[in-house]
Structures are given as C-alpha cells and as structure tokens.
C-alpha cells in the first residue's frame, strides 16, 4: 500500500551573519548549522560566504537541507553547501524574505545587514537569538556559547 | 570513511499556472510535477492552489522536493505539498523571483500572472515551455501533450 | 489667509517600453509623455533610456512631473528627465511596482520586459493601453496613433 | 525663448519613524519635514501615519514635494500629504527601497521597522541621522533637538 503523500514542511531556521568572518566565528556558525540539521530543520540563510557558508556546511555535514536566498541574479553565487537557491535579484531587500521565511532567526556576529534582519525579524514577531557577542537589541534572546573543550 | 559533504544543487524547474483550475488542467500539472521529480529536479512554484498545488502533489508522489515562493506573509498559505516555503510578502513582485530562480519554466494554462512569469523568464533568457493550449508568445517552446490512454 | 495644505495626489500614468528604441518610437513616446503632463498627471516609468527617456523628456517639456522606478542601486542611472527616483535595487521585480503604482499603463512598443508589465497591470485590474503595433494581449486597449502631419 | 528642459533631481531625504506616535514626536517630525522642504529637497517616507504623516504634512506646509513608498497595494493607504505614491505591495521589504532611494535618512523615534531602515541605510553607506532619544547604533549621527521656546 502506498504511503500517503505529504510535504515535509520542516521548521525553517534562519542563520544570519556577516559574509566575511574569521575562523572563530566560522566555527561557531558551523556548529549552529549542525545543530539545526540534527533537529531536522531546514537551514535558511543568505546563501553567500562567511557565516552563511559555514552554517550551510555544518548543516550538510549532518545531512540537513539548506536554502539560500541570494541577493543577486546568479545561482552560481551560492556557496557550495546550498541545496536550494532562491535567486532573488533584489539586493538588500531580500533580507526581508529571509526574516519572513524563518520560523526563528539566529544571529552569529554580523554587521549592519545582520542588524537589518534582526530588526525585521522582531518587527514580524519572530523569535530572534543573538549569540554573544553581537548586536544588543531589546527583544532578542542573547545566548552565550561555551567553547568546545 | 565519511562521504564528502556537498550540496545537492539540483536543477530547479518552475511550474507556473493559474491558482484555480479544472480537473483536466490539474491532471496535466500533476503529470508535469511527477516528471520533474522523476528526473531529480526540484519543483519550484508559487506555492498556492490550482496548477501550483497539482504540480507539487505530483512531485511529492514521486518523492521529489518542492519549493514554493509565496506572495503573502504566512507560510500556512502554502499548499500541503510544499516542502520548503519562501514567504516573500511581496505580492505579484514575487513572480520575478520564480522566474529568476528557475533553470527553466513550464507553463500549464494560466492567465495574466502566468503571462508575467513567461515574459520575465524570456527577458532573463530562461527556456520557457508552454503546454498547449496556453499563451502564444514568440520565443516560448510550445508543446502538445497527448492525453494518457 | 493661508491656503489649506494638501498633497497634489495627481493621477500617475505609467509609460512602458523598451530601454533602447529607434527615432520613430522615441518620437511617439515623447508625444505620450507630453500629453500626460498636459493633463496634469505624473509620468511614471522605469527611469532608464529609450521609451522611458523619451516619455520623461516629453513630460518635462510640458512642465510635468516625472517619477522613475529604477531597477539598479544608483540614482545616477536615471535619465536626465527624471525628477524623482525610486532606487529599487530589485531588478526586474521592480516591474511589479511600476504596474502597481500606475493608475493606468501605456505601452509604447517594447519587448519582454514590457510584456511582463502589461501582464502585471492586467492582473492588477489596471487599464492598459497598447499603441499599435505592439503586444496583442486580450484585455488591453489597442490604439492606433496617426502620424503628425 | 524656451527655457531648457531638465529634471529637478532634488535631493531626496528619507524620514523614518513609527506609524503611530504621540503629539511630541509628531511635532518633531513635522519640523523635520518643514526643514527638508525649505531646503528644496524631496521628503521621502513610508507614506503611512505617525511620523511619516507628520513629516509629510510639514513638508507640504512649506510647499515641498513628498514621496511615499507604501507597503501595501492601495494608494488610498497613503496619508493626505503624499504627492507621489509608490505602491510597492511588498510589505516590509519596501524598507530597503526607502533606504536605497534616500540621499540621507533622518530617524524620528521609531521601533523595529525604523531600526531596519537605519541598518539598511548604514549598510548602503548613507548618512543616517537619529534624533535623540532613539536607536543608539554605531555609525549614526545622533542629534539633540532643542524644544521650540
């Protein structure tokens, strides 16, 4: 007998952060990506480098699914660990889509672009987690991550 | 030994058509969705009803992956066969994202919204297939589908 | 006594067409822009060259107001006859904003980009005029312009 | 002799702030709008109520020009002091268009939506002024306004 067809409709967790970052932040983002995948959620990000790349890599290491919402017009701009790419062609305005499409957002470091996503997420009523250090904005959940032993 | 990590980066095929349609068009859209999934591509659509729903259903029947780029602000508006939802909140402007994110577009029937996606796809240089009958626009590949015996 | 303050809230008429065009089409677009300005409406367009530039030029010749909704991220890309520029940075997705912001659309020639705007305008229930020759789409008002003597 | 045709291409100054605010903030926003108009710049805002409305009112009082980039699909949602309306239909993603279309941004109070516009403006390299009190973000110019005597 055929198993009933249905979509997976997993939770979608957005990981936001700078497109360029050092090795420590990168390691942290990778851990975040792994944990998201382990829990069966889709990792959603902006699809580019830095935190986005490390988080996607972490998710793929655990067999997860990754979605990148790119600012440009070329899928080739996605990092190597993006399964599904939305090629928005709408530049920074795509930040609103990242926030709106996420069930929750996790910020790993990041600068003004990340701040805009935090703000949009809060505006939309999404849970927003900021890993310390990082933007201190009223309404986010600040979390301190212990270094791995 | 660990298998090397990498993204799947499957082809993404957009299926476009009316959000409300009769049973014949629905059956056709389902067949299109099934064929896309059989070939290992991701089915991309607008995530709502009608052709979008039937195509997504077809893809899931074959174990495929489905991506819906929704016009509204609620994931709940996605049909039941959407695995991954982009909640764009940008109304008709999301049609450009459907076209830009697809490696090729297949139009099943459809009205003005579909026409806008056909036009945007052609503008972006994407291959656009129109199943007969359907919009007659220079530059598309018109294909006649025989009914199943 | 102070006259009561209020916005002008003029009609906004979108002129759509190719970003590159010959002198005959250019002359026609200029006439359209002039007529829009003479009637006190704002000329809305995509802000770039060709039909958009000629229409804006015509409107300014008659002392009108021009609004350009640009696809890129630089105001400098606007043609010289754009008073007010919306710098959308969202590429082809800005076509939806042109359609949505216009009380009516007038297509002067044009290719796939124009077709997408015609389709979006019709989808949104806007009156769409196509000057002959030009896209033949059910639902538009096709108008034949006599050459000036 | 005919005066040479050209666009006005005035500076465009974005005023951002909450859509709902008290009378003190409203008075401040009105003053900001007046000063923008007095200097010959276009007042750009989100077109709705609160700070956006008060700033537009101030600009019109001084004979200025006002541009509203609305989140919704209806021009009727614009406040009464918007001359030219961009009906974006793209919700919060329109915040990026406000930032990108402004030569500089002035924040009058405001909450998360305003914060997203501040962040996007800084990301795009725009000068961003925040009137005290208001968001304290590195990189903005914080300005204290004395109450009128």
Coordinates of C-alpha atoms in Angstrom, one line a residue:
Chain A
X1 CA 0.0 0.0 0.0
X2 CA 1.2 3.4 -0.9
X3 CA 2.3 5.6 1.9
X4 CA 0.3 8.9 2.0
X5 CA 2.0 11.7 0.1
X6 CA 2.8 14.8 2.1
X7 CA 5.3 17.6 2.2
X8 CA 7.9 17.6 4.9
X9 CA 7.2 21.2 6.0
X10 CA 10.1 21.2 8.4
X11 CA 10.8 24.2 10.6
X12 CA 12.9 26.7 8.8
X13 CA 15.6 28.3 10.9
X14 CA 17.4 31.4 9.5
X15 CA 21.1 31.8 10.3
X16 CA 22.3 35.4 9.7
X17 CA 25.7 36.9 10.0
X18 CA 28.5 38.6 8.0
X19 CA 29.5 37.4 4.6
X20 CA 33.1 37.6 5.7
X21 CA 34.3 36.4 9.1
X22 CA 37.2 34.9 11.0
X23 CA 37.8 31.3 11.9
X24 CA 36.3 31.5 15.3
X25 CA 33.0 32.9 14.1
X26 CA 33.1 30.5 11.3
X27 CA 33.4 27.6 13.7
X28 CA 30.5 28.9 15.7
X29 CA 28.3 29.2 12.6
X30 CA 29.2 25.7 11.6
X31 CA 28.1 24.4 15.0
X32 CA 24.8 26.3 14.7
X33 CA 24.2 24.8 11.3
X34 CA 24.9 21.3 12.6
X35 CA 22.5 21.6 15.4
X36 CA 19.8 22.9 13.1
X37 CA 20.2 19.9 10.8
X38 CA 20.4 17.4 13.7
X39 CA 17.0 18.6 14.8
X40 CA 15.5 18.1 11.4
X41 CA 15.0 21.7 10.5
X42 CA 15.9 23.4 7.2
X43 CA 18.8 25.8 7.4
X44 CA 17.9 29.1 5.7
X45 CA 20.4 31.7 5.0
X46 CA 21.5 34.4 2.5
X47 CA 23.5 31.8 0.5
X48 CA 26.8 33.7 0.3
X49 CA 30.1 33.4 2.2
X50 CA 31.3 33.8 5.8
X51 CA 28.7 32.8 8.4
X52 CA 26.2 31.8 5.7
X53 CA 28.7 29.4 4.2
X54 CA 29.9 27.9 7.5
X55 CA 26.3 27.4 8.7
X56 CA 25.3 25.7 5.5
X57 CA 28.4 23.5 5.6
X58 CA 27.6 22.4 9.1
X59 CA 24.1 21.6 8.1
X60 CA 25.2 19.5 5.2
X61 CA 27.7 17.6 7.4
X62 CA 24.7 16.4 9.3
X63 CA 22.7 15.5 6.2
X64 CA 20.5 18.5 6.5
X65 CA 18.7 20.6 3.9
X66 CA 19.9 24.1 3.1
X67 CA 18.1 27.0 1.5
X68 CA 19.9 30.2 0.3
X69 CA 18.0 33.4 -0.6
X70 CA 20.6 35.1 -2.7
X71 CA 20.7 38.9 -3.3
X72 CA 22.0 38.7 -6.9
X73 CA 20.8 37.2 -10.2
X74 CA 23.1 34.3 -10.5
X75 CA 22.7 30.9 -8.8
X76 CA 26.5 30.4 -9.2
X77 CA 26.9 33.0 -6.4
X78 CA 25.6 30.5 -3.9
X79 CA 28.1 28.8 -1.7
X80 CA 28.9 25.1 -2.3
X81 CA 26.6 23.9 0.5
X82 CA 23.3 25.4 -0.7
X83 CA 20.8 22.7 -1.9
X84 CA 18.1 25.0 -3.0
X85 CA 18.7 28.6 -4.1
X86 CA 16.2 31.4 -4.4
X87 CA 17.8 33.8 -6.8
X88 CA 16.1 37.0 -5.7
X89 CA 17.9 39.6 -7.8
X90 CA 16.6 42.2 -5.3
X91 CA 19.7 43.0 -3.3
X92 CA 19.3 44.0 0.3
X93 CA 15.5 43.9 0.1
X94 CA 16.0 40.1 0.2
X95 CA 16.8 40.5 3.9
X96 CA 13.0 40.8 4.5
X97 CA 12.4 37.5 2.8
X98 CA 15.0 35.8 5.0
X99 CA 13.3 37.1 8.1
X100 CA 9.8 36.4 6.8
X101 CA 10.6 32.9 5.7
X102 CA 12.2 31.8 9.0
X103 CA 10.4 30.3 12.0
X104 CA 13.2 31.7 14.1
X105 CA 16.5 33.6 13.4
X106 CA 19.9 33.0 14.9
X107 CA 22.4 35.8 14.5
X108 CA 26.1 34.8 14.6
X109 CA 28.1 38.0 14.8
X110 CA 27.3 40.2 11.8
X111 CA 27.2 43.9 10.9
X112 CA 24.5 46.2 9.5
X113 CA 23.0 43.7 7.2
X114 CA 22.5 41.3 10.1
X115 CA 21.1 44.1 12.2
X116 CA 18.5 44.8 9.5
X117 CA 17.5 41.2 9.6
X118 CA 17.3 41.1 13.4
X119 CA 15.1 44.2 13.3
X120 CA 12.8 42.8 10.5
X121 CA 12.5 39.6 12.4
X122 CA 11.5 41.3 15.6
X123 CA 9.1 43.5 13.6
X124 CA 7.5 40.4 12.2
X125 CA 7.2 38.8 15.7
X126 CA 9.8 36.1 15.1
X127 CA 12.0 34.7 17.9
X128 CA 15.5 36.1 17.3
X129 CA 18.5 34.6 19.0
X130 CA 21.8 36.6 19.1
X131 CA 24.9 34.6 20.0
X132 CA 27.2 36.7 22.3
X133 CA 28.9 39.0 21.5
X134 CA 26.7 40.5 18.8
X135 CA 24.0 43.1 18.5
X136 CA 22.4 44.2 21.7
X137 CA 18.8 44.9 20.8
X138 CA 15.9 44.8 23.1
X139 CA 13.7 41.9 22.4
X140 CA 16.3 39.4 21.2
X141 CA 17.4 36.3 23.2
X142 CA 21.1 36.7 23.9
X143 CA 22.8 33.4 24.3
X144 CA 26.4 32.7 25.5
X145 CA 28.1 29.7 23.8
X146 CA 30.8 27.9 25.7
X147 CA 33.8 27.0 23.6
X148 CA 34.1 23.3 22.9
X149 CA 36.6 21.7 25.3
Chain B
X1 CA 35.1 6.8 5.9
X2 CA 33.0 9.9 5.7
X3 CA 31.5 10.7 2.3
X4 CA 32.5 14.2 1.2
X5 CA 29.9 16.8 2.1
X6 CA 28.3 18.8 -0.7
X7 CA 25.0 20.4 -1.6
X8 CA 22.7 18.7 -4.0
X9 CA 22.2 21.7 -6.2
X10 CA 19.6 20.0 -8.3
X11 CA 18.1 21.7 -11.3
X12 CA 15.1 23.9 -10.3
X13 CA 12.2 23.7 -12.7
X14 CA 9.4 26.3 -12.3
X15 CA 5.8 25.3 -12.9
X16 CA 3.5 28.2 -13.5
X17 CA -0.2 28.4 -14.0
X18 CA -3.5 29.6 -12.5
X19 CA -4.2 29.3 -8.8
X20 CA -7.6 27.9 -9.7
X21 CA -8.2 25.3 -12.5
X22 CA -10.4 22.5 -13.7
X23 CA -9.6 18.8 -13.3
X24 CA -8.1 18.4 -16.8
X25 CA -5.5 21.1 -16.2
X26 CA -4.9 19.8 -12.7
X27 CA -4.2 16.3 -14.1
X28 CA -1.8 17.8 -16.6
X29 CA 0.0 19.8 -13.9
X30 CA 0.3 16.7 -11.7
X31 CA 2.0 14.8 -14.6
X32 CA 4.4 17.7 -15.1
X33 CA 5.3 17.6 -11.4
X34 CA 5.8 13.9 -11.5
X35 CA 8.2 14.1 -14.4
X36 CA 10.2 16.8 -12.8
X37 CA 10.6 14.8 -9.7
X38 CA 11.5 11.6 -11.6
X39 CA 14.4 13.4 -13.2
X40 CA 15.7 14.5 -9.9
X41 CA 14.9 18.2 -10.2
X42 CA 13.4 20.4 -7.6
X43 CA 9.9 21.6 -8.4
X44 CA 9.6 25.3 -7.9
X45 CA 6.2 27.1 -7.9
X46 CA 4.2 29.9 -6.4
X47 CA 3.1 27.6 -3.6
X48 CA -0.7 28.2 -3.8
X49 CA -3.6 26.3 -5.3
X50 CA -4.6 25.1 -8.7
X51 CA -1.7 24.3 -11.0
X52 CA 0.8 25.0 -8.3
X53 CA -0.8 22.5 -5.9
X54 CA -1.3 19.8 -8.5
X55 CA 2.3 20.1 -9.7
X56 CA 3.6 19.9 -6.1
X57 CA 1.4 16.9 -5.4
X58 CA 2.8 15.2 -8.5
X59 CA 6.3 15.8 -7.4
X60 CA 5.8 14.6 -3.9
X61 CA 4.1 11.4 -5.2
X62 CA 7.5 10.6 -6.9
X63 CA 9.5 11.5 -3.8
X64 CA 10.6 14.9 -5.1
X65 CA 11.4 18.1 -3.4
X66 CA 9.1 21.1 -3.7
X67 CA 9.8 24.8 -3.2
X68 CA 7.0 27.4 -3.0
X69 CA 7.6 31.1 -3.3
X70 CA 4.5 32.5 -1.7
X71 CA 3.2 36.0 -2.3
X72 CA 1.8 36.5 1.2
X73 CA 3.2 36.7 4.7
X74 CA 2.0 33.4 6.1
X75 CA 3.6 30.0 5.5
X76 CA 0.2 28.5 6.2
X77 CA -1.0 29.7 2.8
X78 CA 1.3 27.1 1.2
X79 CA -0.4 24.1 -0.2
X80 CA 0.0 20.8 1.5
X81 CA 2.7 19.6 -0.8
X82 CA 5.3 22.3 -0.4
X83 CA 8.4 21.2 1.5
X84 CA 10.2 24.5 1.6
X85 CA 8.4 27.8 1.6
X86 CA 9.8 31.2 0.8
X87 CA 7.4 33.6 2.4
X88 CA 8.0 36.6 0.3
X89 CA 5.3 39.0 1.5
X90 CA 5.9 40.9 -1.8
X91 CA 2.7 40.0 -3.8
X92 CA 3.0 39.9 -7.5
X93 CA 6.6 41.0 -7.4
X94 CA 7.4 37.5 -6.3
X95 CA 6.8 36.4 -9.9
X96 CA 10.2 37.8 -10.8
X97 CA 11.8 35.5 -8.1
X98 CA 10.0 32.5 -9.5
X99 CA 11.4 33.2 -13.0
X100 CA 14.9 34.1 -11.7
X101 CA 15.2 31.1 -9.5
X102 CA 14.1 28.6 -12.2
X103 CA 16.5 26.9 -14.6
X104 CA 13.5 26.5 -16.9
X105 CA 9.8 27.3 -16.7
X106 CA 6.9 25.2 -17.7
X107 CA 3.5 27.0 -18.1
X108 CA 0.4 24.9 -17.7
X109 CA -2.5 27.0 -18.8
X110 CA -2.7 30.2 -16.7
X111 CA -3.8 33.8 -17.0
X112 CA -2.1 37.2 -16.6
X113 CA 0.0 36.2 -13.7
X114 CA 1.4 33.3 -15.7
X115 CA 1.9 35.6 -18.6
X116 CA 4.0 37.9 -16.5
X117 CA 6.2 34.9 -15.4
X118 CA 6.6 33.8 -19.0
X119 CA 7.6 37.3 -20.0
X120 CA 10.0 37.7 -17.1
X121 CA 11.5 34.3 -17.9
X122 CA 12.1 35.1 -21.5
X123 CA 13.6 38.5 -20.5
X124 CA 16.0 36.7 -18.3
X125 CA 16.9 34.3 -21.0
X126 CA 15.4 31.2 -19.4
X127 CA 13.9 28.4 -21.5
X128 CA 10.2 28.7 -21.3
X129 CA 7.9 25.8 -22.3
X130 CA 4.1 26.4 -22.7
X131 CA 1.9 23.4 -22.8
X132 CA -0.9 23.7 -25.4
X133 CA -3.2 25.4 -25.3
X134 CA -1.8 28.4 -23.5
X135 CA -0.2 31.7 -24.1
X136 CA 1.2 32.1 -27.6
X137 CA 4.3 34.3 -27.2
X138 CA 7.2 34.4 -29.5
X139 CA 10.2 32.7 -28.0
X140 CA 8.5 30.0 -26.0
X141 CA 8.6 26.3 -26.8
X142 CA 5.1 25.2 -27.3
X143 CA 4.5 21.5 -26.6
X144 CA 1.4 19.4 -27.3
X145 CA 0.7 16.8 -24.6
X146 CA -1.1 13.7 -25.7
X147 CA -3.7 12.5 -23.3
X148 CA -2.9 9.4 -21.4
X149 CA -4.5 6.4 -23.0
Chain C
X1 CA -5.1 83.7 4.9
X2 CA -3.2 80.5 4.4
X3 CA -4.5 78.2 1.7
X4 CA -5.2 74.8 3.2
X5 CA -2.3 72.4 2.9
X6 CA -2.8 69.3 0.9
X7 CA -1.0 66.8 -1.3
X8 CA -1.4 67.1 -5.0
X9 CA -2.2 63.4 -5.5
X10 CA -2.2 63.6 -9.2
X11 CA -3.0 60.6 -11.4
X12 CA 0.0 58.6 -12.1
X13 CA 0.3 57.2 -15.6
X14 CA 2.9 54.6 -16.4
X15 CA 4.7 54.6 -19.7
X16 CA 6.4 51.3 -20.5
X17 CA 8.5 50.3 -23.4
X18 CA 12.0 49.2 -24.5
X19 CA 15.1 50.8 -23.0
X20 CA 16.5 51.1 -26.5
X21 CA 14.5 52.2 -29.5
X22 CA 14.5 53.9 -32.8
X23 CA 13.7 57.5 -33.6
X24 CA 10.1 56.8 -34.6
X25 CA 9.2 55.0 -31.4
X26 CA 11.1 57.7 -29.5
X27 CA 9.0 60.4 -31.1
X28 CA 5.8 58.6 -30.2
X29 CA 6.9 58.1 -26.6
X30 CA 7.7 61.8 -26.3
X31 CA 4.2 62.7 -27.5
X32 CA 2.7 60.4 -25.0
X33 CA 4.8 62.0 -22.2
X34 CA 3.7 65.4 -23.3
X35 CA 0.0 64.5 -23.3
X36 CA 0.3 63.0 -19.8
X37 CA 1.9 66.2 -18.5
X38 CA -0.6 68.5 -20.2
X39 CA -3.4 66.7 -18.4
X40 CA -1.7 67.2 -15.1
X41 CA -0.8 63.6 -14.4
X42 CA 2.6 62.4 -13.1
X43 CA 4.6 60.4 -15.7
X44 CA 5.8 57.2 -14.1
X45 CA 8.3 55.0 -15.8
X46 CA 11.3 52.7 -15.3
X47 CA 13.7 55.7 -15.4
X48 CA 16.1 54.3 -17.9
X49 CA 16.7 55.0 -21.7
X50 CA 14.7 54.6 -24.9
X51 CA 10.9 54.9 -24.4
X52 CA 11.3 55.8 -20.7
X53 CA 13.7 58.6 -21.5
X54 CA 11.7 60.0 -24.4
X55 CA 8.4 59.9 -22.4
X56 CA 10.1 61.7 -19.5
X57 CA 11.6 64.3 -21.8
X58 CA 8.2 64.9 -23.3
X59 CA 6.6 65.3 -19.9
X60 CA 9.3 67.8 -18.7
X61 CA 8.9 69.8 -21.9
X62 CA 5.3 70.5 -20.8
X63 CA 6.3 71.2 -17.2
X64 CA 5.2 67.9 -15.9
X65 CA 6.5 65.8 -13.0
X66 CA 8.3 62.6 -13.7
X67 CA 8.9 59.6 -11.4
X68 CA 11.4 56.8 -12.3
X69 CA 11.4 53.4 -10.6
X70 CA 14.9 52.2 -11.3
X71 CA 16.0 48.6 -11.3
X72 CA 19.5 49.2 -10.0
X73 CA 21.1 50.7 -6.9
X74 CA 22.3 54.0 -8.3
X75 CA 20.2 57.1 -8.8
X76 CA 22.8 58.2 -11.5
X77 CA 21.3 55.5 -13.8
X78 CA 18.2 57.6 -14.1
X79 CA 17.8 59.5 -17.4
X80 CA 18.2 63.3 -17.3
X81 CA 14.4 63.9 -17.2
X82 CA 13.5 62.1 -14.0
X83 CA 12.5 64.4 -11.2
X84 CA 12.0 61.8 -8.5
X85 CA 13.8 58.5 -8.5
X86 CA 13.0 55.4 -6.6
X87 CA 16.2 53.4 -6.5
X88 CA 14.7 49.9 -6.1
X89 CA 17.8 47.7 -6.4
X90 CA 15.4 44.9 -7.1
X91 CA 16.0 44.3 -10.8
X92 CA 13.1 43.0 -12.9
X93 CA 10.9 42.7 -9.8
X94 CA 10.5 46.4 -9.9
X95 CA 8.2 45.9 -12.9
X96 CA 5.5 45.0 -10.4
X97 CA 6.0 48.3 -8.7
X98 CA 5.6 50.2 -11.9
X99 CA 2.3 48.4 -12.6
X100 CA 1.0 48.7 -9.1
X101 CA 1.9 52.4 -8.8
X102 CA 0.2 53.4 -12.0
X103 CA -3.4 54.4 -12.4
X104 CA -3.1 53.3 -16.0
X105 CA -0.4 52.0 -18.2
X106 CA 0.5 53.0 -21.8
X107 CA 2.8 50.6 -23.7
X108 CA 4.9 52.1 -26.5
X109 CA 6.4 49.2 -28.4
X110 CA 8.6 47.2 -26.1
X111 CA 9.7 43.6 -25.6
X112 CA 9.5 41.0 -22.9
X113 CA 10.0 43.4 -20.0
X114 CA 7.1 45.5 -21.3
X115 CA 5.1 42.4 -21.8
X116 CA 5.6 41.5 -18.1
X117 CA 4.4 44.9 -17.1
X118 CA 1.3 44.6 -19.3
X119 CA 0.5 41.3 -17.8
X120 CA 1.0 42.5 -14.2
X121 CA -1.1 45.6 -14.9
X122 CA -3.9 43.4 -16.3
X123 CA -3.6 41.0 -13.3
X124 CA -4.0 44.0 -11.0
X125 CA -7.0 45.3 -12.9
X126 CA -5.4 48.4 -14.3
X127 CA -6.4 49.9 -17.6
X128 CA -3.6 49.0 -20.1
X129 CA -3.3 50.8 -23.4
X130 CA -1.0 49.4 -26.1
X131 CA -0.1 51.7 -29.0
X132 CA -0.1 49.9 -32.3
X133 CA 1.9 47.9 -33.3
X134 CA 2.8 46.3 -30.0
X135 CA 1.8 43.3 -27.9
X136 CA -1.5 41.8 -28.8
X137 CA -2.9 40.6 -25.5
X138 CA -6.5 40.1 -24.7
X139 CA -7.8 42.7 -22.3
X140 CA -5.6 45.7 -23.4
X141 CA -6.9 48.7 -25.3
X142 CA -5.1 48.8 -28.6
X143 CA -4.9 52.3 -30.0
X144 CA -3.7 53.5 -33.4
X145 CA -1.8 56.8 -33.4
X146 CA -1.9 58.8 -36.6
X147 CA 1.4 60.3 -37.6
X148 CA 1.6 64.0 -37.1
X149 CA 1.1 65.8 -40.4
Chain D
X1 CA 12.7 81.7 -25.9
X2 CA 12.1 78.3 -24.4
X3 CA 13.8 77.6 -21.1
X4 CA 16.0 74.4 -21.4
X5 CA 14.2 71.3 -20.2
X6 CA 15.6 69.4 -17.4
X7 CA 14.6 67.3 -14.4
X8 CA 14.7 68.8 -11.0
X9 CA 16.6 65.9 -9.5
X10 CA 16.4 67.4 -6.0
X11 CA 18.0 65.7 -3.0
X12 CA 15.7 63.1 -1.5
X13 CA 15.7 62.9 2.3
X14 CA 14.1 60.0 3.9
X15 CA 12.2 60.5 7.2
X16 CA 11.7 57.3 9.1
X17 CA 9.8 56.6 12.3
X18 CA 6.8 54.8 13.8
X19 CA 3.4 54.7 12.1
X20 CA 1.9 55.6 15.4
X21 CA 3.3 58.2 17.8
X22 CA 2.4 60.8 20.4
X23 CA 2.0 64.6 19.9
X24 CA 5.6 65.4 20.9
X25 CA 7.1 63.1 18.4
X26 CA 4.6 64.2 15.8
X27 CA 5.6 67.9 16.3
X28 CA 9.2 67.0 15.9
X29 CA 8.6 65.1 12.7
X30 CA 6.6 68.0 11.3
X31 CA 9.6 70.3 12.0
X32 CA 11.9 67.9 10.2
X33 CA 9.6 67.8 7.2
X34 CA 9.4 71.6 7.1
X35 CA 13.2 72.0 7.2
X36 CA 13.6 69.4 4.4
X37 CA 11.1 71.3 2.2
X38 CA 12.6 74.7 3.0
X39 CA 15.9 73.4 1.7
X40 CA 14.3 72.3 -1.6
X41 CA 14.7 68.6 -1.0
X42 CA 12.0 66.0 -1.6
X43 CA 10.6 64.4 1.5
X44 CA 10.6 60.6 1.2
X45 CA 8.9 58.4 3.6
X46 CA 6.9 55.2 4.0
X47 CA 3.6 57.1 3.3
X48 CA 1.6 55.9 6.3
X49 CA 0.7 57.6 9.6
X50 CA 2.5 58.8 12.7
X51 CA 6.0 60.2 11.9
X52 CA 5.5 59.6 8.2
X53 CA 2.3 61.7 8.1
X54 CA 3.6 64.5 10.3
X55 CA 6.8 64.8 8.3
X56 CA 4.8 64.9 5.0
X57 CA 2.4 67.5 6.5
X58 CA 5.4 69.7 7.5
X59 CA 6.9 69.4 4.0
X60 CA 3.6 70.4 2.3
X61 CA 3.2 73.3 4.7
X62 CA 6.4 74.7 3.2
X63 CA 5.3 73.9 -0.4
X64 CA 7.6 70.9 -0.6
X65 CA 7.2 67.7 -2.6
X66 CA 6.5 64.4 -0.9
X67 CA 7.1 60.8 -2.0
X68 CA 5.6 57.9 -0.1
X69 CA 6.8 54.3 -0.7
X70 CA 3.8 52.3 0.6
X71 CA 4.0 48.7 1.8
X72 CA 0.5 47.8 0.6
X73 CA -1.3 47.6 -2.7
X74 CA -3.6 50.5 -2.4
X75 CA -2.7 54.1 -3.0
X76 CA -5.6 55.1 -0.7
X77 CA -3.5 54.0 2.2
X78 CA -1.2 56.9 1.7
X79 CA -1.6 59.8 4.2
X80 CA -3.2 63.0 2.9
X81 CA 0.1 64.8 2.4
X82 CA 1.7 62.4 -0.1
X83 CA 2.1 63.9 -3.5
X84 CA 3.6 60.9 -5.3
X85 CA 2.9 57.3 -4.2
X86 CA 4.9 54.2 -5.0
X87 CA 2.5 51.4 -4.3
X88 CA 5.0 48.6 -3.6
X89 CA 2.8 45.8 -2.4
X90 CA 5.9 44.3 -1.0
X91 CA 5.4 44.8 2.8
X92 CA 8.5 45.3 5.0
X93 CA 10.8 44.6 2.0
X94 CA 9.9 48.1 0.9
X95 CA 12.1 49.4 3.8
X96 CA 15.1 48.6 1.6
X97 CA 13.7 50.9 -1.1
X98 CA 13.2 53.8 1.3
X99 CA 16.9 53.5 2.4
X100 CA 18.2 53.0 -1.1
X101 CA 16.2 55.9 -2.6
X102 CA 17.3 58.4 0.1
X103 CA 20.4 60.6 -0.1
X104 CA 20.2 60.7 3.7
X105 CA 17.9 59.3 6.4
X106 CA 16.6 61.0 9.5
X107 CA 15.0 58.8 12.2
X108 CA 12.5 60.3 14.4
X109 CA 11.8 57.9 17.2
X110 CA 10.6 54.6 15.8
X111 CA 10.7 50.9 16.6
X112 CA 11.9 47.8 14.9
X113 CA 10.8 48.9 11.4
X114 CA 12.8 52.1 11.8
X115 CA 15.8 50.1 13.1
X116 CA 15.7 48.0 10.0
X117 CA 15.8 51.1 7.8
X118 CA 18.7 52.6 9.9
X119 CA 20.6 49.4 9.5
X120 CA 19.9 49.2 5.7
X121 CA 20.9 52.8 5.3
X122 CA 24.2 52.3 7.1
X123 CA 24.8 49.1 5.1
X124 CA 24.3 51.1 1.9
X125 CA 26.7 53.8 3.1
X126 CA 24.0 56.5 3.5
X127 CA 24.3 59.2 6.2
X128 CA 21.8 58.4 8.9
X129 CA 20.7 60.9 11.5
X130 CA 18.9 59.8 14.6
X131 CA 17.1 62.4 16.6
X132 CA 17.6 61.9 20.4
X133 CA 16.2 59.8 22.0
X134 CA 16.1 57.0 19.6
X135 CA 18.1 54.0 18.4
X136 CA 21.8 54.1 19.6
X137 CA 23.6 52.4 16.8
X138 CA 27.3 52.8 16.0
X139 CA 27.7 54.8 12.8
X140 CA 24.6 57.1 13.0
X141 CA 24.8 60.8 13.7
X142 CA 22.9 61.4 16.9
X143 CA 21.4 64.9 17.2
X144 CA 19.7 66.6 20.1
X145 CA 16.8 68.9 19.2
X146 CA 16.0 71.7 21.5
X147 CA 12.4 72.3 22.1
X148 CA 11.0 75.4 20.5
X149 CA 10.6 78.2 23.0

